[in-house]
Short mmCIF file of C-alpha atoms in Angstrom, two decimals:
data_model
loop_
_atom_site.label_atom_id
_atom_site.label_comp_id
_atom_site.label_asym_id
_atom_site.label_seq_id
_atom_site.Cartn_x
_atom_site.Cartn_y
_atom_site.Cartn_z
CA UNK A 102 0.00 0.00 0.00
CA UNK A 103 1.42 3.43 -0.38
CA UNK A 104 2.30 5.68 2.03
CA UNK A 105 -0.15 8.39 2.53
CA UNK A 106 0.85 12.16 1.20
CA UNK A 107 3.47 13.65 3.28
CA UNK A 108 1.34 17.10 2.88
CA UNK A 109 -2.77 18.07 2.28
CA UNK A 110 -3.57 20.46 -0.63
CA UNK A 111 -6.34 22.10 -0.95
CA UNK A 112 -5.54 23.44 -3.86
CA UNK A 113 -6.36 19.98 -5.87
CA UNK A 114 -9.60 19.62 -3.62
CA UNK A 115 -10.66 23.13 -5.28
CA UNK A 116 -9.51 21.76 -9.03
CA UNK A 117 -12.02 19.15 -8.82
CA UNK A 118 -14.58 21.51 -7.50
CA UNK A 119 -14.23 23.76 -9.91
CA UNK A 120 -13.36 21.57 -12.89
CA UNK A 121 -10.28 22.98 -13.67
CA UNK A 122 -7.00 21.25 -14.59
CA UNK A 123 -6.31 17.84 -13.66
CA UNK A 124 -5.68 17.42 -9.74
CA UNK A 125 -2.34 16.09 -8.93
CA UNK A 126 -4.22 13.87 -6.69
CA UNK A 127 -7.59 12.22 -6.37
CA UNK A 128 -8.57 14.45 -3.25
CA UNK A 129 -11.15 12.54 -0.64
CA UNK A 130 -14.58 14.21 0.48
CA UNK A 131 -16.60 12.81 3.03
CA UNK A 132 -18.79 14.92 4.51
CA UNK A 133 -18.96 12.90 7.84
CA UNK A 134 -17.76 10.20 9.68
CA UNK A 135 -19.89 8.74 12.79
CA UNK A 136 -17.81 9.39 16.36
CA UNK A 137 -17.47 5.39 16.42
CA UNK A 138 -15.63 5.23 13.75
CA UNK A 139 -13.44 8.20 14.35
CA UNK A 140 -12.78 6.63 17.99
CA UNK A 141 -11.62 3.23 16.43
CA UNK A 142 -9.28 4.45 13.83
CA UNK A 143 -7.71 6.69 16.41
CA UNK A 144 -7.53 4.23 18.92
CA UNK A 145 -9.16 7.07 21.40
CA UNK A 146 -12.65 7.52 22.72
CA UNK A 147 -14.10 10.03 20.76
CA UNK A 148 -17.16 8.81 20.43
CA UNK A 149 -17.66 9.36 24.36
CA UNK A 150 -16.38 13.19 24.63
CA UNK A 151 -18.07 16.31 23.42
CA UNK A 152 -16.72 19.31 21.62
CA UNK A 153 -15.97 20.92 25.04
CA UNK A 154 -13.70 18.30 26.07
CA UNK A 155 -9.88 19.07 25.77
CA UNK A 156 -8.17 16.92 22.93
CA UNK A 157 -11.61 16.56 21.12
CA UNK A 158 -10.74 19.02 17.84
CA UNK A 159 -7.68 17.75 17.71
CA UNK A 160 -8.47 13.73 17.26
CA UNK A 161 -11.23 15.00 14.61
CA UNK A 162 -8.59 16.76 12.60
CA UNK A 163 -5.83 14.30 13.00
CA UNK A 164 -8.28 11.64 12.38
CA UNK A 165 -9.68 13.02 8.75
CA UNK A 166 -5.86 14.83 7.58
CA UNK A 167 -4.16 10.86 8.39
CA UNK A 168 -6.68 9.46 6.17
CA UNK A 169 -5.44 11.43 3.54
CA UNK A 170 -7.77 14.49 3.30
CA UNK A 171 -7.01 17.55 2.18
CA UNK A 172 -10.23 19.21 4.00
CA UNK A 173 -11.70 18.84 6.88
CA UNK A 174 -15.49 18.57 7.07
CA UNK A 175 -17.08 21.03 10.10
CA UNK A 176 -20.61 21.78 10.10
CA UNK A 177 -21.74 23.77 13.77
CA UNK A 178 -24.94 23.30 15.04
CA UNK A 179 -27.52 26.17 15.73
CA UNK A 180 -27.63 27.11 19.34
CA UNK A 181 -31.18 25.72 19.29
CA UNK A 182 -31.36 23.12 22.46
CA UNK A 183 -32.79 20.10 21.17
CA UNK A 184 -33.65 18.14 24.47
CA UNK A 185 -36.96 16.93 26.15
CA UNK A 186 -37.77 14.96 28.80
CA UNK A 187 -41.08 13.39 27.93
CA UNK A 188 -40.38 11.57 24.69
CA UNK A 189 -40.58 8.80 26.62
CA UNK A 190 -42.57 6.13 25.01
CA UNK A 191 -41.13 7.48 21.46
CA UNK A 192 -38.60 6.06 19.14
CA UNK A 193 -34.66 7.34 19.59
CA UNK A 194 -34.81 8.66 15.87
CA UNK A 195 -37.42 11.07 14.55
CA UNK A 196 -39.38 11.90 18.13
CA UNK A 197 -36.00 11.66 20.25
CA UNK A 198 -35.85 15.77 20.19
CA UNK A 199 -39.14 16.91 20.36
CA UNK A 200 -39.24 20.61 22.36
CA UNK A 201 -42.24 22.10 19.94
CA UNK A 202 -45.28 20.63 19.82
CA UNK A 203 -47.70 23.51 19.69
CA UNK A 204 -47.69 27.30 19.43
CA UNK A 205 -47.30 28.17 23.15
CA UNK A 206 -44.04 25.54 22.93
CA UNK A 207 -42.85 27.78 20.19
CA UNK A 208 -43.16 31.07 21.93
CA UNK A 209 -42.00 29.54 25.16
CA UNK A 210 -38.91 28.22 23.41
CA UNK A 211 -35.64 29.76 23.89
CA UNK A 212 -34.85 30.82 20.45
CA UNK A 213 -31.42 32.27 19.74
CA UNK A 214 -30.66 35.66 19.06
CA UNK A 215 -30.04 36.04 15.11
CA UNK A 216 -27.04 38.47 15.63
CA UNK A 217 -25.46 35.42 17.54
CA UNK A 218 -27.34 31.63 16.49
CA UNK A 219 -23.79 29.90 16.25
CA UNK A 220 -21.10 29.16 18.59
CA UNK A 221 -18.25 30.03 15.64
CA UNK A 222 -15.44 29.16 18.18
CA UNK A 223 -15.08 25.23 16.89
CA UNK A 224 -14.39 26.63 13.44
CA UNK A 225 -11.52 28.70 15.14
CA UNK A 226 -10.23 25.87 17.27
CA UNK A 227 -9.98 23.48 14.11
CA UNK A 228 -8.45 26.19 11.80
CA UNK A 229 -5.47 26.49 14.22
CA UNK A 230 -5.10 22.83 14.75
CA UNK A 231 -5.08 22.24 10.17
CA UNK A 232 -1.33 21.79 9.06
CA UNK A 233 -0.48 23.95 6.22
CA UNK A 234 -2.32 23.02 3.23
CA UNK A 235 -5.75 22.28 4.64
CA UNK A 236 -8.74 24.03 4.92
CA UNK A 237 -12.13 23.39 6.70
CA UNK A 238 -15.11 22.56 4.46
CA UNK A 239 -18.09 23.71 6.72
CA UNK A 240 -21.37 25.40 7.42
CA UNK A 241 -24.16 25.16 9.33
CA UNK A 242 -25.33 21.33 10.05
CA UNK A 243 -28.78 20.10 9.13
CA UNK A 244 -31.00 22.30 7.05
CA UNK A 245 -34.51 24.30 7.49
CA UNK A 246 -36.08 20.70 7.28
CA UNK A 247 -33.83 19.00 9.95
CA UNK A 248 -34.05 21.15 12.42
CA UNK A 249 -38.35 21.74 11.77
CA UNK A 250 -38.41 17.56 11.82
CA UNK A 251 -36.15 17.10 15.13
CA UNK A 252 -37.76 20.05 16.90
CA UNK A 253 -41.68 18.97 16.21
CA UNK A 254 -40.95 15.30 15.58
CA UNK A 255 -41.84 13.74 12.54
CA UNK A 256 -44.79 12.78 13.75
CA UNK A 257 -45.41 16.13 15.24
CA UNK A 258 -44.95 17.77 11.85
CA UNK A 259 -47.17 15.40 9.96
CA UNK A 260 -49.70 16.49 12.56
CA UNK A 261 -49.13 20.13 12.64
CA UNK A 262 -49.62 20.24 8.26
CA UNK A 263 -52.91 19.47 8.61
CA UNK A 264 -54.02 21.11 11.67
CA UNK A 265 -51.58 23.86 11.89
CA UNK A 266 -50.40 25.04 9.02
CA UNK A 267 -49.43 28.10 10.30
CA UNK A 268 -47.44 26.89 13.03
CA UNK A 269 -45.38 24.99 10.33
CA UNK A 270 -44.63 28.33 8.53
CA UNK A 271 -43.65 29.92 11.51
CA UNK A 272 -41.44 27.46 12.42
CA UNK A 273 -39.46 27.03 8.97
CA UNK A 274 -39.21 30.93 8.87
CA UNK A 275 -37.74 30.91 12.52
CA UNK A 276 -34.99 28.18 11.17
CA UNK A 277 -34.66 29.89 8.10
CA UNK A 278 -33.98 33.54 9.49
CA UNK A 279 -31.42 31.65 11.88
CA UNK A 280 -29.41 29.78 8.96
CA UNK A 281 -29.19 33.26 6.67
CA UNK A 282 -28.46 35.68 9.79
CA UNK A 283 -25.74 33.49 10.70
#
């Protein structure tokens, strides 16, 4: 097997974006990896920290630059809490989140501010941990949709289009004014 590039380059990542010139390199994209994985190819427990925990940033960019990446993939969550105590009874996927479930739970809810609806610090902590060469591939995680479906539920949504329209509308426009003020 060969030996993995001494060096990333971004610069052949953007060639293939772009469709110009022929990249020195095949360059790799994923756009994630699940914290399982990450933890066994690193040999660490990543998949048992959180961001917050010291040493975190720096498995996640060692992890996708020794695989041969010239990016690193970053998406940052809104600063929308997504936790509820009474989806008890409720599948761990699509009802595992539910905080909005009716109009008074969406003007009780603690939306974010728009001047300030992401924590931007991650994206500083991995830029300073890339070796030369790399860059950070990133946005805002999970769409308008995403967020809507883990904050009402599936379920909940289905519900709410037929007998609350307008609570749907508010709630993509909330999500929506979040993702472009950010």
């Amino acid at each position: 097997m060969a030996a993995l590039r001494a060096k990333p380059d971004f610069g052949q990542f953007l060639k293939v974006l772009k469709r110009v010139g022929k990249p020195d390199h095949l360059p790799f994209y994923e756009h994630i990896a699940s914290p399982g994985f990450i933890a066994r190819r690193t040999g660490t427990r990543f998949d048992q920290m959180l961001p917050s925990d010291p040493g975190y940033w720096k498995i996640y960019v060692d992890f996708w630059i020794g695989m041969g990446f010239d990016c690193v993939p970053l998406e940052i969550p809104l600063n929308c809490p997504l936790t509820s105590d009474d989806a008890e009874g409720f599948s761990h996927q699509s009802e595992a989140h539910v905080v909005i479930r009716n109009r008074e739970d969406f003007d009780k809810y603690t939306w974010p501010d728009e001047s300030n609806p992401i924590d931007f610090s991650h994206f500083e902590t991995v830029a300073s941990l890339l070796p030369e060469g790399a860059k950070i591939v990133g946005g805002v995680c999970a769409g308008p949709y995403e967020w809507v479906s883990q904050m009402t539920g599936t379920i909940g949504l289905s519900y709410a289009i037929v007998d609350d329209m307008e609570l749907v509308d508010m709630m993509f426009a909330k999500i929506g004014s979040l993702h472009t003020s950010a």
